[in-house]
Short mmCIF file of N, CA and C in Angstrom, two decimals:
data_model
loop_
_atom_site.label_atom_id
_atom_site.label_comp_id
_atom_site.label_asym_id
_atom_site.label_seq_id
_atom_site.Cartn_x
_atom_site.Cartn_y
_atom_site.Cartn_z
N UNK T 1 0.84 -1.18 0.00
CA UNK T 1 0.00 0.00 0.00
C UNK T 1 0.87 1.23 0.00
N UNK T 2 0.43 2.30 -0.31
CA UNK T 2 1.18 3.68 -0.77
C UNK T 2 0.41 4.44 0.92
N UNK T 3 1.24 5.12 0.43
CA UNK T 3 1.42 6.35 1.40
C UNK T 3 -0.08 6.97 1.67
N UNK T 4 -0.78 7.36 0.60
CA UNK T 4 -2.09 8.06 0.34
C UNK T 4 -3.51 6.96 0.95
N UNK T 5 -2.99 5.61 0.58
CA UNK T 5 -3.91 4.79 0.56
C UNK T 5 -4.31 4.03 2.22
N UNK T 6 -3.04 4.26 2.91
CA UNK T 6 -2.81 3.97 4.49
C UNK T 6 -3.61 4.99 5.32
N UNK T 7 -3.73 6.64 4.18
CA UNK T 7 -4.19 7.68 5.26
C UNK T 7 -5.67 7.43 5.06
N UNK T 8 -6.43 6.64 4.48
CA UNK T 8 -7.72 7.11 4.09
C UNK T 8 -8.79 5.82 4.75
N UNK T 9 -9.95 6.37 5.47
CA UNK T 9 -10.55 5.02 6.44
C UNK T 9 -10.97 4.57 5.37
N UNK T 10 -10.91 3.06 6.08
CA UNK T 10 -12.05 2.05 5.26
C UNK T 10 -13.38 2.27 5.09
N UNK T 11 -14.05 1.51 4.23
CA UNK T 11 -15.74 1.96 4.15
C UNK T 11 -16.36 0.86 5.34
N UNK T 12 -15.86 0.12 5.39
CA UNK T 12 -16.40 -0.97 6.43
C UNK T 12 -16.47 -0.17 7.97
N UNK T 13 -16.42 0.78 8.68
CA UNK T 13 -15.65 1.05 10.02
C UNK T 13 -14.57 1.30 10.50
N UNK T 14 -13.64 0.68 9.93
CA UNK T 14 -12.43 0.46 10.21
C UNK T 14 -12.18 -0.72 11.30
N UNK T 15 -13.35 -1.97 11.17
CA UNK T 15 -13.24 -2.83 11.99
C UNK T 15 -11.75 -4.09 10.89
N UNK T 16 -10.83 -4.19 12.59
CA UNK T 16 -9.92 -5.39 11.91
C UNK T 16 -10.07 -6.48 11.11
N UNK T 17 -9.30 -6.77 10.13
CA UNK T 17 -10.14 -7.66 9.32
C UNK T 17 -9.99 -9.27 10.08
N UNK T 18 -10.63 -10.52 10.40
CA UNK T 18 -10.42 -11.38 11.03
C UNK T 18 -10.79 -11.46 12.69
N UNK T 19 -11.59 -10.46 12.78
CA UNK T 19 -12.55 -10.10 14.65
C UNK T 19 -13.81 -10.21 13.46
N UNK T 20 -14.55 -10.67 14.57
CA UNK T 20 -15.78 -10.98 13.82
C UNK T 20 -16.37 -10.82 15.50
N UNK T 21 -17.51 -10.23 15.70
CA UNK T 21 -18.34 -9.81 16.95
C UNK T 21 -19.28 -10.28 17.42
N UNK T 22 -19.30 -11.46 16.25
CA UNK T 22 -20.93 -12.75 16.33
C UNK T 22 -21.74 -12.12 15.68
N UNK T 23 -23.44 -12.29 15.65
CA UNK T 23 -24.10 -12.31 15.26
C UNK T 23 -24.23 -10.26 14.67
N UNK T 24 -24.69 -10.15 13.32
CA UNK T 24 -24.59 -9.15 12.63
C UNK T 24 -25.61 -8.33 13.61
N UNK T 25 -25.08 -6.82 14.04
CA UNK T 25 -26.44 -5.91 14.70
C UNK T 25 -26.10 -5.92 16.38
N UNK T 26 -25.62 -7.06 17.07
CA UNK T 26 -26.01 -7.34 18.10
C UNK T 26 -24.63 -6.43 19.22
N UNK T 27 -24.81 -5.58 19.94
CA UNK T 27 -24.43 -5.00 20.79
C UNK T 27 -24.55 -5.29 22.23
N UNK T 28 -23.45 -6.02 23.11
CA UNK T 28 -23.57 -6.48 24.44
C UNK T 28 -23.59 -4.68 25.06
N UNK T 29 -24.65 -4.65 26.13
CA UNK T 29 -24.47 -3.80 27.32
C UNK T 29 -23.42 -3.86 28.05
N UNK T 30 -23.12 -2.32 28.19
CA UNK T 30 -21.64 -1.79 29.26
C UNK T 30 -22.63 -3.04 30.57
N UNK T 31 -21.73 -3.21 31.20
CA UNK T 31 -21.71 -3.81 32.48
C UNK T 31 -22.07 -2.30 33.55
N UNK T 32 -23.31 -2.72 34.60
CA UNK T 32 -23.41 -1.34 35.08
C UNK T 32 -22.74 -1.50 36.60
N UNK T 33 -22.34 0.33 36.44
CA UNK T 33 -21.19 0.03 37.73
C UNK T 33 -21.82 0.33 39.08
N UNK T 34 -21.33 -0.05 39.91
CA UNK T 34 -21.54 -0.21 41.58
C UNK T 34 -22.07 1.06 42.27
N UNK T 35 -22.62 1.17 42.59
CA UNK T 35 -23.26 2.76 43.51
C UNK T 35 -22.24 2.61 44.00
N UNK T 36 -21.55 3.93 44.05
CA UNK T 36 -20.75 5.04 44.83
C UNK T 36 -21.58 5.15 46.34
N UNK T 37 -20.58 4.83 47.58
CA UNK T 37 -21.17 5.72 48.43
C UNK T 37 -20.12 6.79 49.72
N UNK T 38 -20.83 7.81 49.41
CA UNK T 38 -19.81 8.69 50.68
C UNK T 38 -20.25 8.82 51.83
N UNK T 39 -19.53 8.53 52.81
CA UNK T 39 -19.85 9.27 54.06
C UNK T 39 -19.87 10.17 54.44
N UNK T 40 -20.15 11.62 55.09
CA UNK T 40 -20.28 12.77 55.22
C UNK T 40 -20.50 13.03 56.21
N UNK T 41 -20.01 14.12 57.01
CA UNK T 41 -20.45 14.61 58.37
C UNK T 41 -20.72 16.45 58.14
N UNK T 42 -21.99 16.80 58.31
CA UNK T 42 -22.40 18.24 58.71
C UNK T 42 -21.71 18.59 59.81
N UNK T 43 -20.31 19.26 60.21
CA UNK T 43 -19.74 19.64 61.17
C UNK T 43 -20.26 20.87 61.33
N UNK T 44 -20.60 22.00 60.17
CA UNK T 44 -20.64 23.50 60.76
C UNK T 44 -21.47 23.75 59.68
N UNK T 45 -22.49 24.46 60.14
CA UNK T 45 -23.23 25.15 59.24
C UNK T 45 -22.88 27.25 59.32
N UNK T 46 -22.94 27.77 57.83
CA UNK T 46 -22.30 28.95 57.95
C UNK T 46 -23.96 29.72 58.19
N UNK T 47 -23.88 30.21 59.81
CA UNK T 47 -24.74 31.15 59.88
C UNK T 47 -25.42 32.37 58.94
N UNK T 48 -24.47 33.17 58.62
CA UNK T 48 -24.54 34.21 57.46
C UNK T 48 -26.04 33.70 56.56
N UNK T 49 -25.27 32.81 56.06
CA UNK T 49 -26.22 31.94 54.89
C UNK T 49 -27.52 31.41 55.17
N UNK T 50 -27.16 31.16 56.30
CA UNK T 50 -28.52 30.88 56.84
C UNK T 50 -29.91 31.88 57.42
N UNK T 51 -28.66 32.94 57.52
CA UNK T 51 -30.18 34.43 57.80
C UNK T 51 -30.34 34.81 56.79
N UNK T 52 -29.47 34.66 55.60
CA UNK T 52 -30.02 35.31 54.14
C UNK T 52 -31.26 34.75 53.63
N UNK T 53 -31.03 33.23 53.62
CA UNK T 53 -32.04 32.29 53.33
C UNK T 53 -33.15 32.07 53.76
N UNK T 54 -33.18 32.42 55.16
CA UNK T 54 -34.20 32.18 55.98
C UNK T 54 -35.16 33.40 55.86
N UNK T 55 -34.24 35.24 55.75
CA UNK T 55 -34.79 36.32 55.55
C UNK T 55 -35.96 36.59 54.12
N UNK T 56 -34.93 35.76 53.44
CA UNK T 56 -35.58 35.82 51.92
C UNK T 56 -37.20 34.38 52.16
N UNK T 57 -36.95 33.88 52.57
CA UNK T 57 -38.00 32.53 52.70
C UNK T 57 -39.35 32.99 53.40
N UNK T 58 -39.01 33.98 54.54
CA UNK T 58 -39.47 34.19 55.81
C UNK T 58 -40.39 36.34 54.71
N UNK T 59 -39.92 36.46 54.04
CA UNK T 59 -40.45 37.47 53.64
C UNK T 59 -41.40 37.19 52.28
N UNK T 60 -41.32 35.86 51.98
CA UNK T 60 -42.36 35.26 51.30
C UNK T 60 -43.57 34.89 51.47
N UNK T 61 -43.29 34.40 52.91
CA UNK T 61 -44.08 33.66 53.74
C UNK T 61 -45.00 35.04 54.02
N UNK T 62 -44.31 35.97 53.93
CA UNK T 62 -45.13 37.34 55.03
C UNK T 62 -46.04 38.26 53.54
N UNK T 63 -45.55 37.65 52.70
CA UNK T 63 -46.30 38.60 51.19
C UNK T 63 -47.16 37.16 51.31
N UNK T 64 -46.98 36.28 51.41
CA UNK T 64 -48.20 35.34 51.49
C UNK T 64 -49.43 35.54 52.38
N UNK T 65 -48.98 35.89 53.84
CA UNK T 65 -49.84 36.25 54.78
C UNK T 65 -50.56 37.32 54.34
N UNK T 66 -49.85 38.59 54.13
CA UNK T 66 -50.81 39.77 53.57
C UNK T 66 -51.87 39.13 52.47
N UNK T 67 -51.77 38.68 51.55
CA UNK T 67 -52.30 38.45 50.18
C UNK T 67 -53.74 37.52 50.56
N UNK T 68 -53.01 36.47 51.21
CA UNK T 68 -54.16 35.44 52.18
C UNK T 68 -55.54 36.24 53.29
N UNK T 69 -54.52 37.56 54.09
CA UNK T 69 -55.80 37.90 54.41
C UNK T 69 -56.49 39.08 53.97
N UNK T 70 -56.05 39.37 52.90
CA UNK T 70 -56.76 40.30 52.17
C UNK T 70 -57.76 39.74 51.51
N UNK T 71 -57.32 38.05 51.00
CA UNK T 71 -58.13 37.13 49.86
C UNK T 71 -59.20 36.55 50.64
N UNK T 72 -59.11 36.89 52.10
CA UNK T 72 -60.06 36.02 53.20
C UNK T 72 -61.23 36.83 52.90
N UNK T 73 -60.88 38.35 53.64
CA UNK T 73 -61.72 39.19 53.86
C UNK T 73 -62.67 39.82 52.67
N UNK T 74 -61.54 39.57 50.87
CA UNK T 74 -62.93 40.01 50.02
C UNK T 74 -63.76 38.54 49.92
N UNK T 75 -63.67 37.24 50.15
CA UNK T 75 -64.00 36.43 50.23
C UNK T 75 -65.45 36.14 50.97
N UNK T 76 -64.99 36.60 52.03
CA UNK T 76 -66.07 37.03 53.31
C UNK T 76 -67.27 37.91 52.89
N UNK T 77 -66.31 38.96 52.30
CA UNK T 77 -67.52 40.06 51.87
C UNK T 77 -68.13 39.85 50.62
N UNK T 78 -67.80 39.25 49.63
CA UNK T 78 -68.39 38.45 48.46
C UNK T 78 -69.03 37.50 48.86
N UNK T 79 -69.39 36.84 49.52
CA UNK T 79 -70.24 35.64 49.85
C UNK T 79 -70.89 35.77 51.05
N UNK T 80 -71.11 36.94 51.47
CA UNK T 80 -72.60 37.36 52.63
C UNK T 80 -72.21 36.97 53.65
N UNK T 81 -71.09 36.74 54.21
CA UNK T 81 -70.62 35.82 55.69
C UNK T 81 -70.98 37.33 56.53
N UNK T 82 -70.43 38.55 56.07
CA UNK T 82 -70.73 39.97 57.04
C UNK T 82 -71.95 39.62 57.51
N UNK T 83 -72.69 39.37 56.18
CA UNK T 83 -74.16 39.58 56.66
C UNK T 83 -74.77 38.94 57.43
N UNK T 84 -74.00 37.51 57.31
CA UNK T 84 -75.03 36.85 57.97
C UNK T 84 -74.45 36.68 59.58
N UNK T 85 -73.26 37.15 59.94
CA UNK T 85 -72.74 37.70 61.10
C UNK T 85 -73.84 38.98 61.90
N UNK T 86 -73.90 39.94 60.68
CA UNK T 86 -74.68 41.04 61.29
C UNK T 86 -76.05 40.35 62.28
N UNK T 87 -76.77 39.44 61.23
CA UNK T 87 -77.98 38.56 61.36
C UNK T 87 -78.25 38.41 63.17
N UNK T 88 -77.27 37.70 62.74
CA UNK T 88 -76.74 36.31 64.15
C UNK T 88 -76.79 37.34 64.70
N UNK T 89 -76.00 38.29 65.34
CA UNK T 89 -75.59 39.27 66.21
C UNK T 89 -77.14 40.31 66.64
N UNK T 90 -77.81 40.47 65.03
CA UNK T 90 -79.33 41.39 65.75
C UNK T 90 -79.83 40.26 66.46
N UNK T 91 -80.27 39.14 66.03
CA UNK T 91 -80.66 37.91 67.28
C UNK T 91 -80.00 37.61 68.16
N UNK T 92 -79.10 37.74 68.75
CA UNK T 92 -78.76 37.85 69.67
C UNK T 92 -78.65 38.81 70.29
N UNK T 93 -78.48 40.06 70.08
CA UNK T 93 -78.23 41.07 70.88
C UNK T 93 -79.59 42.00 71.05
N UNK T 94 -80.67 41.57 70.02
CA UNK T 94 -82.09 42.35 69.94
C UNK T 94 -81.55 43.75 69.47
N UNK T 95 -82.65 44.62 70.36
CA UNK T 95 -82.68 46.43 69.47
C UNK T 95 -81.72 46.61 70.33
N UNK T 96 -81.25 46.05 71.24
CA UNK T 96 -80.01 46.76 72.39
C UNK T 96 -78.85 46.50 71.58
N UNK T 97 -78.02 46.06 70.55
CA UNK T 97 -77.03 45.91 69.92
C UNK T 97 -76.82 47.31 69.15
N UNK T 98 -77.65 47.93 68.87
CA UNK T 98 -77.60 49.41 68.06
C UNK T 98 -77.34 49.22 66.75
N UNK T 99 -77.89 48.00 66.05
CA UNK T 99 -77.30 47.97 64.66
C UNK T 99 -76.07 47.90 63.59
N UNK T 100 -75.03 47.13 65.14
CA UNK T 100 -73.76 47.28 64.55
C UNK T 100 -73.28 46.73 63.20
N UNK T 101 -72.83 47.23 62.20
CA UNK T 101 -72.47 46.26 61.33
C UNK T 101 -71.28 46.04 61.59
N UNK T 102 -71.07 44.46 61.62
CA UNK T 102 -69.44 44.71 61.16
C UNK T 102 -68.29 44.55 60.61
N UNK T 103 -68.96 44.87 59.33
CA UNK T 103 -67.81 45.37 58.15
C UNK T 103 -67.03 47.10 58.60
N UNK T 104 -68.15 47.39 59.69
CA UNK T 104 -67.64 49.16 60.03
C UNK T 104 -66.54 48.89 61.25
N UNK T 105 -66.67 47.92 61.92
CA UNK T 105 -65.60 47.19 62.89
C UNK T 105 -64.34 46.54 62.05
N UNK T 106 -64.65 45.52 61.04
CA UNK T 106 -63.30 45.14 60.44
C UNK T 106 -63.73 45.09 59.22
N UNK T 107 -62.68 46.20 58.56
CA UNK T 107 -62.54 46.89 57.42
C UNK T 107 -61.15 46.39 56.62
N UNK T 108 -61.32 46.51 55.33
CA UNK T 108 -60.67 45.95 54.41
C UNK T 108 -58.77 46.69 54.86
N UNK T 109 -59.34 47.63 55.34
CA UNK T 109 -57.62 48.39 55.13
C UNK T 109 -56.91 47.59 57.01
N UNK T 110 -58.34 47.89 57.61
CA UNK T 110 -57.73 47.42 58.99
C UNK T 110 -56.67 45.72 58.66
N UNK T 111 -57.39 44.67 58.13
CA UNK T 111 -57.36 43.83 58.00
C UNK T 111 -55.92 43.41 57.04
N UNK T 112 -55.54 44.35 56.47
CA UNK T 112 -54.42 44.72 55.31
C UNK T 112 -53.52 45.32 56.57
N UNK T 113 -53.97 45.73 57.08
CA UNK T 113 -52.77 46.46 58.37
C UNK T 113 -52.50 45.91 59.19
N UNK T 114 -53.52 44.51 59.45
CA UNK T 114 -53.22 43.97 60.76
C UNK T 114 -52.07 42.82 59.89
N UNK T 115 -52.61 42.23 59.23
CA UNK T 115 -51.76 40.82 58.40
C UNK T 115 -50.14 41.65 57.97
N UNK T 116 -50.21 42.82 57.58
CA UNK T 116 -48.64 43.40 57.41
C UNK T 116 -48.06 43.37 58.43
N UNK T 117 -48.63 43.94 59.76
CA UNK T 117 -48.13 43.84 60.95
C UNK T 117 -47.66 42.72 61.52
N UNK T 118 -48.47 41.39 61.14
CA UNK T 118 -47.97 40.19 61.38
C UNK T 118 -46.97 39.93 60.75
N UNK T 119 -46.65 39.76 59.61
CA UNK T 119 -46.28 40.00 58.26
C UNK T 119 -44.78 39.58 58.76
N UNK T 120 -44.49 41.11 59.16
CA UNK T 120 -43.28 42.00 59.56
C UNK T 120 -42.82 41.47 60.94
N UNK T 121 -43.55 41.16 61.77
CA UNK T 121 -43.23 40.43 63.12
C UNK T 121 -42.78 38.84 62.54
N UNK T 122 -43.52 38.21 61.50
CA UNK T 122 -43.10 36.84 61.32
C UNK T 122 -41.56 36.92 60.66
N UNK T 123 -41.05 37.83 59.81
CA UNK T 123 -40.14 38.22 59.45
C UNK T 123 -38.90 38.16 60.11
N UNK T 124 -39.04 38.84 61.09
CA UNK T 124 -38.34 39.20 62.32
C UNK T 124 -37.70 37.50 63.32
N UNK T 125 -38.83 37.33 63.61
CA UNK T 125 -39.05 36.22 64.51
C UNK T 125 -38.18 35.08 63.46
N UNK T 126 -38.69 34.82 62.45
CA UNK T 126 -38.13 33.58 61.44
C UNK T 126 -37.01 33.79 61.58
N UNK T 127 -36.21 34.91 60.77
CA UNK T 127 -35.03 34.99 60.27
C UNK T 127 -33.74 35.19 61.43
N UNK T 128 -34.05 35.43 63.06
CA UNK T 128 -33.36 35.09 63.95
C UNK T 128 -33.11 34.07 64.58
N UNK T 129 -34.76 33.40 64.29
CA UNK T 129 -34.84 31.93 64.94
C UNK T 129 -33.65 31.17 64.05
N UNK T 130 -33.54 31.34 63.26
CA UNK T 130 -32.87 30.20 62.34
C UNK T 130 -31.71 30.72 62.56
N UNK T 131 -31.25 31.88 62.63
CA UNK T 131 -29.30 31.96 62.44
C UNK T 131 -29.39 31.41 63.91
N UNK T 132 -29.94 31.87 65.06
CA UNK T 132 -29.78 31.31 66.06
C UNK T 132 -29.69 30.22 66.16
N UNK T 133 -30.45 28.93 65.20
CA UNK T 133 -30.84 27.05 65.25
C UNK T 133 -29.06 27.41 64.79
N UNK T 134 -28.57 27.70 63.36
CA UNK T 134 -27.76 27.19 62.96
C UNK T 134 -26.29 27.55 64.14
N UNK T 135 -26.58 28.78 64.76
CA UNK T 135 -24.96 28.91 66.07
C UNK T 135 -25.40 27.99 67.11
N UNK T 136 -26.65 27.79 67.25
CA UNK T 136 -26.81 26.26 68.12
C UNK T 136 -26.59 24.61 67.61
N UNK T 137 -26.21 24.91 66.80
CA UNK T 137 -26.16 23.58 65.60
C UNK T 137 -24.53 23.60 65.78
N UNK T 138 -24.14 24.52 65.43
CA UNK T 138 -22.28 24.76 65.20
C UNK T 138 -22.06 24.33 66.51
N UNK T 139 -22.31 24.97 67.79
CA UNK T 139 -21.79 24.40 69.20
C UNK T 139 -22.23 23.36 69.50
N UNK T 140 -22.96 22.33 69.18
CA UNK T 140 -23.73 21.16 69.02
C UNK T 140 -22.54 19.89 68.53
N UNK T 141 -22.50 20.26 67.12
CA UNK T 141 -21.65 19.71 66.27
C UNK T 141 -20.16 19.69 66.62
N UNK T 142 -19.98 20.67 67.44
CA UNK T 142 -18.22 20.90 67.98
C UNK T 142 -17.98 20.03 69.31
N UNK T 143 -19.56 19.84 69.97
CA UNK T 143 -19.17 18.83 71.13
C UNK T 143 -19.48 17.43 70.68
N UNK T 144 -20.40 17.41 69.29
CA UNK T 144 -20.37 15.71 69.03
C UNK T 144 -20.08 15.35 67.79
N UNK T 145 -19.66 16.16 67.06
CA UNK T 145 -18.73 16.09 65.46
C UNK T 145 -19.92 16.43 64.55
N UNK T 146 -21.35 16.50 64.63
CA UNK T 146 -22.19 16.59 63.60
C UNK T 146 -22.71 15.93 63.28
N UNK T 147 -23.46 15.93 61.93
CA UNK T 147 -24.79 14.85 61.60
C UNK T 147 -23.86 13.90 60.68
N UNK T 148 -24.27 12.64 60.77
CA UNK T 148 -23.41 11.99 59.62
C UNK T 148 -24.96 11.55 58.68
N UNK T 149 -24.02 11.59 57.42
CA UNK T 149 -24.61 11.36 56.51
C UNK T 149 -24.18 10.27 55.15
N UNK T 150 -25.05 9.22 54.44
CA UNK T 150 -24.32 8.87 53.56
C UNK T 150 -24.86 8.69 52.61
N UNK T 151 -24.51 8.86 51.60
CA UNK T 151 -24.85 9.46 50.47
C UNK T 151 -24.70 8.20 49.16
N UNK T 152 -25.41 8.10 48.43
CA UNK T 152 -24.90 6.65 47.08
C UNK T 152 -25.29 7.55 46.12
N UNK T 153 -24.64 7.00 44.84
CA UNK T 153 -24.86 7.19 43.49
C UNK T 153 -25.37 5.80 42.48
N UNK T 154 -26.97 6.27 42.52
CA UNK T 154 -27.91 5.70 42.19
C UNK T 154 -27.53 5.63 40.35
#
C-alpha cells in the first residue's frame, strides 16, 4: 500500500479484518457500575447563609400572609358571611345591639394592616430563629462532630 492509501478510512468502520463480533447488529451492554457511596459529616453550618435564606423565605411567607388575608376578607364580603354575622348578632343582641355592622368594625384596610403587621413580626421572629438554630447547631456539632450522613450514586 502507498502512502495516500494507508491515510484514508475504510468503508467498512475500520473494523480489523479477522474479529468478527458474532451475530450481525447485536451490541452487548456496558456492564453497570456499583453505587458510589460517601460518608459525610455536617460539622458546621455557615450562619450568614442561613439568615439570608431564611430572611428571603421568611419574607415570602409574610407577602403570602398579607395576600391570604386580604383574599379572606374580600371572600367574606363576596359571599354574605358579614351579613349573615350582622344577622346572628341582631338575634342575639335584639334592638339593644344598636345595629352594629361589622364590616364598620373590620374593614378591608384594617385587615391589610393587621396581616402586614404580622407580616413583619413573622419576618423578624423567622429569620433570627434560624441563624440562632444554625450557632446552636455549630456548638452542638463541635461537642459531638455533627450529623453523619451517607450518600450513594444511584
Amino acid at each position: 500500500m502507498s502512502k495516500t492509501q494507508a491515510a484514508k478510512p475504510t468503508k467498512g468502520g475500520g473494523r480489523p479484518a479477522g474479529k468478527s463480533t458474532g451475530p450481525k447488529g447485536l451490541v452487548r451492554p456496558a456492564p453497570k457500575a456499583k453505587a458510589r457511596r460517601a460518608k459525610l459529616v455536617v460539622a458546621k453550618i455557615d450562619a450568614w447563609s442561613v439568615f439570608k435564606v431564611s430572611f428571603l423565605l421568611s419574607v415570602g411567607l409574610g407577602i403570602v400572609t398579607v395576600v391570604a388575608g386580604i383574599f379572606l376578607w374580600t371572600t367574606m364580603d363576596l359571599t354574605g358571611i358579614f351579613d349573615d354575622i350582622n344577622a346572628l348578632l341582631g338575634t342575639i343582641l335584639g334592638t339593644e345591639g344598636g345595629g352594629t355592622q361589622i364590616q364598620e368594625l373590620v374593614t378591608l384596610g384594617q385587615v391589610a394592616s393587621f396581616s402586614t403587621i404580622i407580616a413583619v413580626l413573622n419576618v423578624v421572629l423567622i429569620t433570627v430563629a434560624a441563624a440562632l438554630a444554625a450557632l446552636l447547631y455549630n456548638v452542638c456539632a463541635s461537642l459531638v462532630g455533627g450529623i453523619g450522613l451517607t450518600m450513594t450514586d444511584d
